[in-house]
Short mmCIF file of the C-alpha atoms (twelve columns), coordinates in Angstrom:
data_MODEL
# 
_entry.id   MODEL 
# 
loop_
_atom_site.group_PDB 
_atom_site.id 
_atom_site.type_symbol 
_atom_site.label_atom_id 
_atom_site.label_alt_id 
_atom_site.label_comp_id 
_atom_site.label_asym_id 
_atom_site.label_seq_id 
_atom_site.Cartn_x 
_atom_site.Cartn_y 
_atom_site.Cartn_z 
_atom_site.pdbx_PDB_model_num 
ATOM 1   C CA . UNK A 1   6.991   9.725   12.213  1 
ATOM 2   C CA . UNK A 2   8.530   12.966  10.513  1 
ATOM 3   C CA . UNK A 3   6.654   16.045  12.120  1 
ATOM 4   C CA . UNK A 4   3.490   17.317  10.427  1 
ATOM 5   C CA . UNK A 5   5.702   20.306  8.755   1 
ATOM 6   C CA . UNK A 6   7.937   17.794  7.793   1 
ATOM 7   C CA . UNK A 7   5.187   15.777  5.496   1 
ATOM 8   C CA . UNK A 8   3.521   18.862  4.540   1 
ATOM 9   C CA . UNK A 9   7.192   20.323  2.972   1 
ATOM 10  C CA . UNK A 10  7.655   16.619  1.107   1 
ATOM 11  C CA . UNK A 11  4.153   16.986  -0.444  1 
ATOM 12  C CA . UNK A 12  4.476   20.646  -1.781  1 
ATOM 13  C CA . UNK A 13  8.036   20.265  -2.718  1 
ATOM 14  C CA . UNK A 14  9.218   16.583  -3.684  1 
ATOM 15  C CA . UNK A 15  9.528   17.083  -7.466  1 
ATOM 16  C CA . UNK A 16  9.285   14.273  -9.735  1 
ATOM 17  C CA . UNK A 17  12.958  13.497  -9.706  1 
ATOM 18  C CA . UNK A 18  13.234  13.672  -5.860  1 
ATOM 19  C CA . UNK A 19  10.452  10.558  -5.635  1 
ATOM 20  C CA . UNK A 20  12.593  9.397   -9.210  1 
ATOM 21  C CA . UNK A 21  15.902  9.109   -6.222  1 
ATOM 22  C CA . UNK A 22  13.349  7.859   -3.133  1 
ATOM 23  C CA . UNK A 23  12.239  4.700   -5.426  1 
ATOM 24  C CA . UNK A 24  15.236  4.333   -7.502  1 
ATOM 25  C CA . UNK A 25  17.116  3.959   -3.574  1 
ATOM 26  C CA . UNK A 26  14.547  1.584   -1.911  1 
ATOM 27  C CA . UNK A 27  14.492  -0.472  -5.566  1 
ATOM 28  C CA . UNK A 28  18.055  -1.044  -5.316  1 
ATOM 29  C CA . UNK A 29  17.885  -1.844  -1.602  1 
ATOM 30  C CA . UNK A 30  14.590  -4.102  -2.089  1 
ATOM 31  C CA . UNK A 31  16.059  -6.029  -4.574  1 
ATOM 32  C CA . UNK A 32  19.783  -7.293  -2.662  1 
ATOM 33  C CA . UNK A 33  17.291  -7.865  0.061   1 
ATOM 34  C CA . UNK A 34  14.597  -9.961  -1.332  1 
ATOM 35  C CA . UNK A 35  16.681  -12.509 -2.902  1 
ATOM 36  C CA . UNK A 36  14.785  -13.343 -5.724  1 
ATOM 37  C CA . UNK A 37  11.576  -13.404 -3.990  1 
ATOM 38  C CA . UNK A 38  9.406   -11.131 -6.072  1 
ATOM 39  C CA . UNK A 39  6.153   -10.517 -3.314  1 
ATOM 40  C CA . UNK A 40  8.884   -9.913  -1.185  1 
ATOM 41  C CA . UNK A 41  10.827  -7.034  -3.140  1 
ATOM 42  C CA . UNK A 42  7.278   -5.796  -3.818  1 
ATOM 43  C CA . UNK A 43  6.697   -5.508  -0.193  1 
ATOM 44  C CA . UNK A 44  10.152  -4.039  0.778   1 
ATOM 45  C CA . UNK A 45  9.591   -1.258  -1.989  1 
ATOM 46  C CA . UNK A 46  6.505   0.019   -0.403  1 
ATOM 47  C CA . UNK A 47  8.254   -0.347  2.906   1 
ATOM 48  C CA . UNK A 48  11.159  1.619   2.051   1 
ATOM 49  C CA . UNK A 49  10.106  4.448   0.061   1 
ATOM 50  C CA . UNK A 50  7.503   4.887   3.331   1 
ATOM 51  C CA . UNK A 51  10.168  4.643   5.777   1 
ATOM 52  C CA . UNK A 52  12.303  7.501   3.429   1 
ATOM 53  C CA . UNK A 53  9.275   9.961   3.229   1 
ATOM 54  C CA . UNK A 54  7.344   9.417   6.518   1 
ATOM 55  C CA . UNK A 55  9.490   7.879   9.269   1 
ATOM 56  C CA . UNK A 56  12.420  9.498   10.746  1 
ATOM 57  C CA . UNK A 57  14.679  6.462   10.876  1 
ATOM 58  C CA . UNK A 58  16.841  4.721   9.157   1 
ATOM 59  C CA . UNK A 59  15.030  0.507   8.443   1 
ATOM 60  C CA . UNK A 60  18.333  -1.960  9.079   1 
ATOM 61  C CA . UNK A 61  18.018  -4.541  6.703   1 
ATOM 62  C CA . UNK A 62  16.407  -7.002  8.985   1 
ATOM 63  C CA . UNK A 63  13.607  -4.760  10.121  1 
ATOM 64  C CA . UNK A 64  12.775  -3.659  6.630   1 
ATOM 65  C CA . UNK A 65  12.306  -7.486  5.826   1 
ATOM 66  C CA . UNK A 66  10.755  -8.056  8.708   1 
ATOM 67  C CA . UNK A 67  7.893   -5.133  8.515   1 
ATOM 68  C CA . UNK A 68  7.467   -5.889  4.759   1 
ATOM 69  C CA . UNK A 69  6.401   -9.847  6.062   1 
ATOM 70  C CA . UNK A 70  4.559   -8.393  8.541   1 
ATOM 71  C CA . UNK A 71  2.732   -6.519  6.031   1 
ATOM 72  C CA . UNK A 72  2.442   -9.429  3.388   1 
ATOM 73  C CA . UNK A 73  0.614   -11.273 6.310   1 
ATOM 74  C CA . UNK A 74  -1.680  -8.654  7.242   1 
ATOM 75  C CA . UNK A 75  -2.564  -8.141  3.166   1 
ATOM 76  C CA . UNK A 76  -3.625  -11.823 3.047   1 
ATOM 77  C CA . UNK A 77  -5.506  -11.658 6.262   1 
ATOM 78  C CA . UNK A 78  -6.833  -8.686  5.720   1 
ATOM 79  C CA . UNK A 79  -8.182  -10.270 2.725   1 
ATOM 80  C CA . UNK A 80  -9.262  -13.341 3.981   1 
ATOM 81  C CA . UNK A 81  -11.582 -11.674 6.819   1 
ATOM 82  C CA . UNK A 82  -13.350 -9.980  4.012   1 
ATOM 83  C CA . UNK A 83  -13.962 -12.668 2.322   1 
ATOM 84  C CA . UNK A 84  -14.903 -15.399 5.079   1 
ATOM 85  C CA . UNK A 85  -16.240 -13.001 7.838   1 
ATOM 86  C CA . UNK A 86  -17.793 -10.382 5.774   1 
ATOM 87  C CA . UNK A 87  -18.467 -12.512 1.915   1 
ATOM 88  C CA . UNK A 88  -16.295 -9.528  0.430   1 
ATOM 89  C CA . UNK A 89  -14.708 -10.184 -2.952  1 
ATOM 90  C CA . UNK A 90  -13.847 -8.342  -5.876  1 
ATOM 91  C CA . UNK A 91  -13.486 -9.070  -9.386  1 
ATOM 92  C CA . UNK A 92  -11.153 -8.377  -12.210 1 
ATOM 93  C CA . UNK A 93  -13.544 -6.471  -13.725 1 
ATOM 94  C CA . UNK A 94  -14.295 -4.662  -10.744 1 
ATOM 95  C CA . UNK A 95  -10.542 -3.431  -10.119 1 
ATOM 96  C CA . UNK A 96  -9.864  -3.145  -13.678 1 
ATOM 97  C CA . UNK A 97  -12.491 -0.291  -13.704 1 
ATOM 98  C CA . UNK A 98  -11.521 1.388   -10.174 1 
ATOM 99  C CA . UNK A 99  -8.053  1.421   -11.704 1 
ATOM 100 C CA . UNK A 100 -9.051  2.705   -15.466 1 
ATOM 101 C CA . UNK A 101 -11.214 5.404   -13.580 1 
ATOM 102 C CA . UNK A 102 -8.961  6.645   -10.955 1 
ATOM 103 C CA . UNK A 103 -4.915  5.410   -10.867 1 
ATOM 104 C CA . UNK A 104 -4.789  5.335   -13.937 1 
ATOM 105 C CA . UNK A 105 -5.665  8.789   -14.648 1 
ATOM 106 C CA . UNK A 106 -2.773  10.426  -11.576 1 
ATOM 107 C CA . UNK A 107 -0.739  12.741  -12.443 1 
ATOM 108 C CA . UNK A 108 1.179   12.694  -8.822  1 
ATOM 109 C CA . UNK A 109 4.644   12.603  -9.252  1 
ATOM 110 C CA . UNK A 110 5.289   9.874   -6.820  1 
ATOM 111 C CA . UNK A 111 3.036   7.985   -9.514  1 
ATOM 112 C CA . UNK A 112 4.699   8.550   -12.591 1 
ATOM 113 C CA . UNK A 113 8.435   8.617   -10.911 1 
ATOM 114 C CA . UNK A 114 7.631   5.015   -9.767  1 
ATOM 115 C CA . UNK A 115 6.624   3.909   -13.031 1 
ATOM 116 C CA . UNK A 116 9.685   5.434   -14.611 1 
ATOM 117 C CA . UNK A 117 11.919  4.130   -12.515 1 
ATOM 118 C CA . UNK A 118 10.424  0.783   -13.071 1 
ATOM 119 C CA . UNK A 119 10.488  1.091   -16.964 1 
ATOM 120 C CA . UNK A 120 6.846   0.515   -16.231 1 
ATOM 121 C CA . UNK A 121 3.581   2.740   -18.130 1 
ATOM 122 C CA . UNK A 122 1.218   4.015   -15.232 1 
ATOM 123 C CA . UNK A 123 -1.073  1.711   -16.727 1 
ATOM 124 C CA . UNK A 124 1.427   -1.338  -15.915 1 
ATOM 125 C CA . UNK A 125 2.218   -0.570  -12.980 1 
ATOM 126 C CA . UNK A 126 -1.909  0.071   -11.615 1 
ATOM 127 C CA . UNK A 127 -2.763  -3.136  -13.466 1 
ATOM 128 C CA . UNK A 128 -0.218  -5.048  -12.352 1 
ATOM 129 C CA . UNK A 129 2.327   -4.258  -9.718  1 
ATOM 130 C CA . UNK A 130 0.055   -2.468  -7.608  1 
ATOM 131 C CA . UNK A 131 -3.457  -4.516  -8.532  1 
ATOM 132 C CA . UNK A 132 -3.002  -6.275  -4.751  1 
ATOM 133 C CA . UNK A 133 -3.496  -2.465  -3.869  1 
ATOM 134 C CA . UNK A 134 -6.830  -1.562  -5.750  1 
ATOM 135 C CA . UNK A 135 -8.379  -4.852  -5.110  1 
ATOM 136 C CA . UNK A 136 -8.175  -4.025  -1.501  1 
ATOM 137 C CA . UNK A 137 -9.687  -0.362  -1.845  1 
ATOM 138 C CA . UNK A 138 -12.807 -2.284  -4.207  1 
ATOM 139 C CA . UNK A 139 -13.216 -4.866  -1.320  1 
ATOM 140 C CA . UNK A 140 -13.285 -1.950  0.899   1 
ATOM 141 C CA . UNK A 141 -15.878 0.129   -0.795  1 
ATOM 142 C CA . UNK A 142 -18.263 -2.819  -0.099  1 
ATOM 143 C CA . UNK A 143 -16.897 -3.619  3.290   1 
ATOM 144 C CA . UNK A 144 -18.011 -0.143  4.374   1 
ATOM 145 C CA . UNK A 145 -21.394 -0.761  4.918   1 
ATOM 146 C CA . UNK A 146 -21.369 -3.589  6.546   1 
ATOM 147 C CA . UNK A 147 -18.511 -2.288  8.773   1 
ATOM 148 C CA . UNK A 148 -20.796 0.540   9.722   1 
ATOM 149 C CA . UNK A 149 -24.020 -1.646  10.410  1 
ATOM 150 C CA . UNK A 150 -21.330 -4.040  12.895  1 
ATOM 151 C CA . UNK A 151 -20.417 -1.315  14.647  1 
ATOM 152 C CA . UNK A 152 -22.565 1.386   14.442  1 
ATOM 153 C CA . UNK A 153 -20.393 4.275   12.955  1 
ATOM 154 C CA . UNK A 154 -19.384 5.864   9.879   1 
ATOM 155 C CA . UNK A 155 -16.308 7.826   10.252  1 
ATOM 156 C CA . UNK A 156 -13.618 6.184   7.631   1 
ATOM 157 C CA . UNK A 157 -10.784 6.472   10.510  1 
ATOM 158 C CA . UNK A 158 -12.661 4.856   12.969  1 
ATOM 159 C CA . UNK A 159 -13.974 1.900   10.763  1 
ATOM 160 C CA . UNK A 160 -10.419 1.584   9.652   1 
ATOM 161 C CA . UNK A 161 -9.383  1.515   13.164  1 
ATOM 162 C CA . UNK A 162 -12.121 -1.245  14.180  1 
ATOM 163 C CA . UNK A 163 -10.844 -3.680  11.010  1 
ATOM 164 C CA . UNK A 164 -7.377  -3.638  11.090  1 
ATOM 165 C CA . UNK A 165 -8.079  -4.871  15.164  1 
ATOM 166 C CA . UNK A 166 -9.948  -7.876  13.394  1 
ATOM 167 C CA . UNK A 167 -7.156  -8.075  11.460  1 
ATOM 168 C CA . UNK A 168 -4.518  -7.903  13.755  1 
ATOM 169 C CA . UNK A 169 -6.060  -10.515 16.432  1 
ATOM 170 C CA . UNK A 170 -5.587  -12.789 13.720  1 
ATOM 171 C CA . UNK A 171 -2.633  -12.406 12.704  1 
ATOM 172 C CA . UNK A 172 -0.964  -12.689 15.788  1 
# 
């Protein structure tokens, strides 16, 4: 992980064009590296462009495949355990309307630079490239609760701690 400084100076300071060069890079790399295989390249975008702005290493191409599976996996479980364990769901509607009432309205510039770069609206990219994304934060908004009732705390970090432990024993 890049130091706390080191984050802070990329928040205050990355201008639209330097996130416009951080997804333009880990597009080009995502895409000889997926070979066709669209959740894939999906996967190793988000992967990348974390790796360039939070981690301090460079990703060989085999480990950037690698953690982007790893997360693909842990997306469907994490999914699944909602659904079977906790009867967690959430519909189009539902993530259409978390989207039209908060992504949709960012003005960040990693936002808009990954759109751009894309040749993607905002709106395009919330609805559709990143819609795996919001549906997880709806299903989460009513996982909450019942995460808290389980086990018997309400701090965000800690309930996020506690699930991705469910979701991790099954996974491996």
């Amino acid at each position: 992980m890049k130091s706390e400084a080191e984050l802070k100076e990329i928040l205050d300071t990355y201008t639209f064009n330097d996130y416009k060069k951080v997804f333009h890079n880990a597009i080009s790399e995502a895409e000889k590296m997926a070979d066709g295989d669209e959740q894939l390249n999906k996967w190793l975008i988000r992967t990348l462009v974390q790796e360039k702005l939070y981690y301090e290493t460079e990703l060989t191409e085999k480990q950037a495949v690698h953690l982007a599976k790893i997360a693909i996996d842990e997306d469907k479980v994490w999914k699944m355990i909602a659904k079977e364990k906790y009867g967690i769901t959430a519909t189009e509607e539902e993530v259409d309307q978390f989207i039209n009432a908060g992504p949709d309205q960012s003005d960040l510039p990693q936002h808009l630079a990954y759109a751009d770069v894309l040749g993607l609206s905002l709106a395009q990219l919330n609805h559709q490239l990143d819609r795996d994304l919001y549906e997880k934060n709806v299903m989460w908004l009513k996982l909450k609760p019942k995460l808290e009732k389980k086990y018997g705390v309400s701090s965000n970090n800690a309930l996020v701690e506690k699930y991705e432990s469910e979701v991790k024993k099954k996974v491996n």
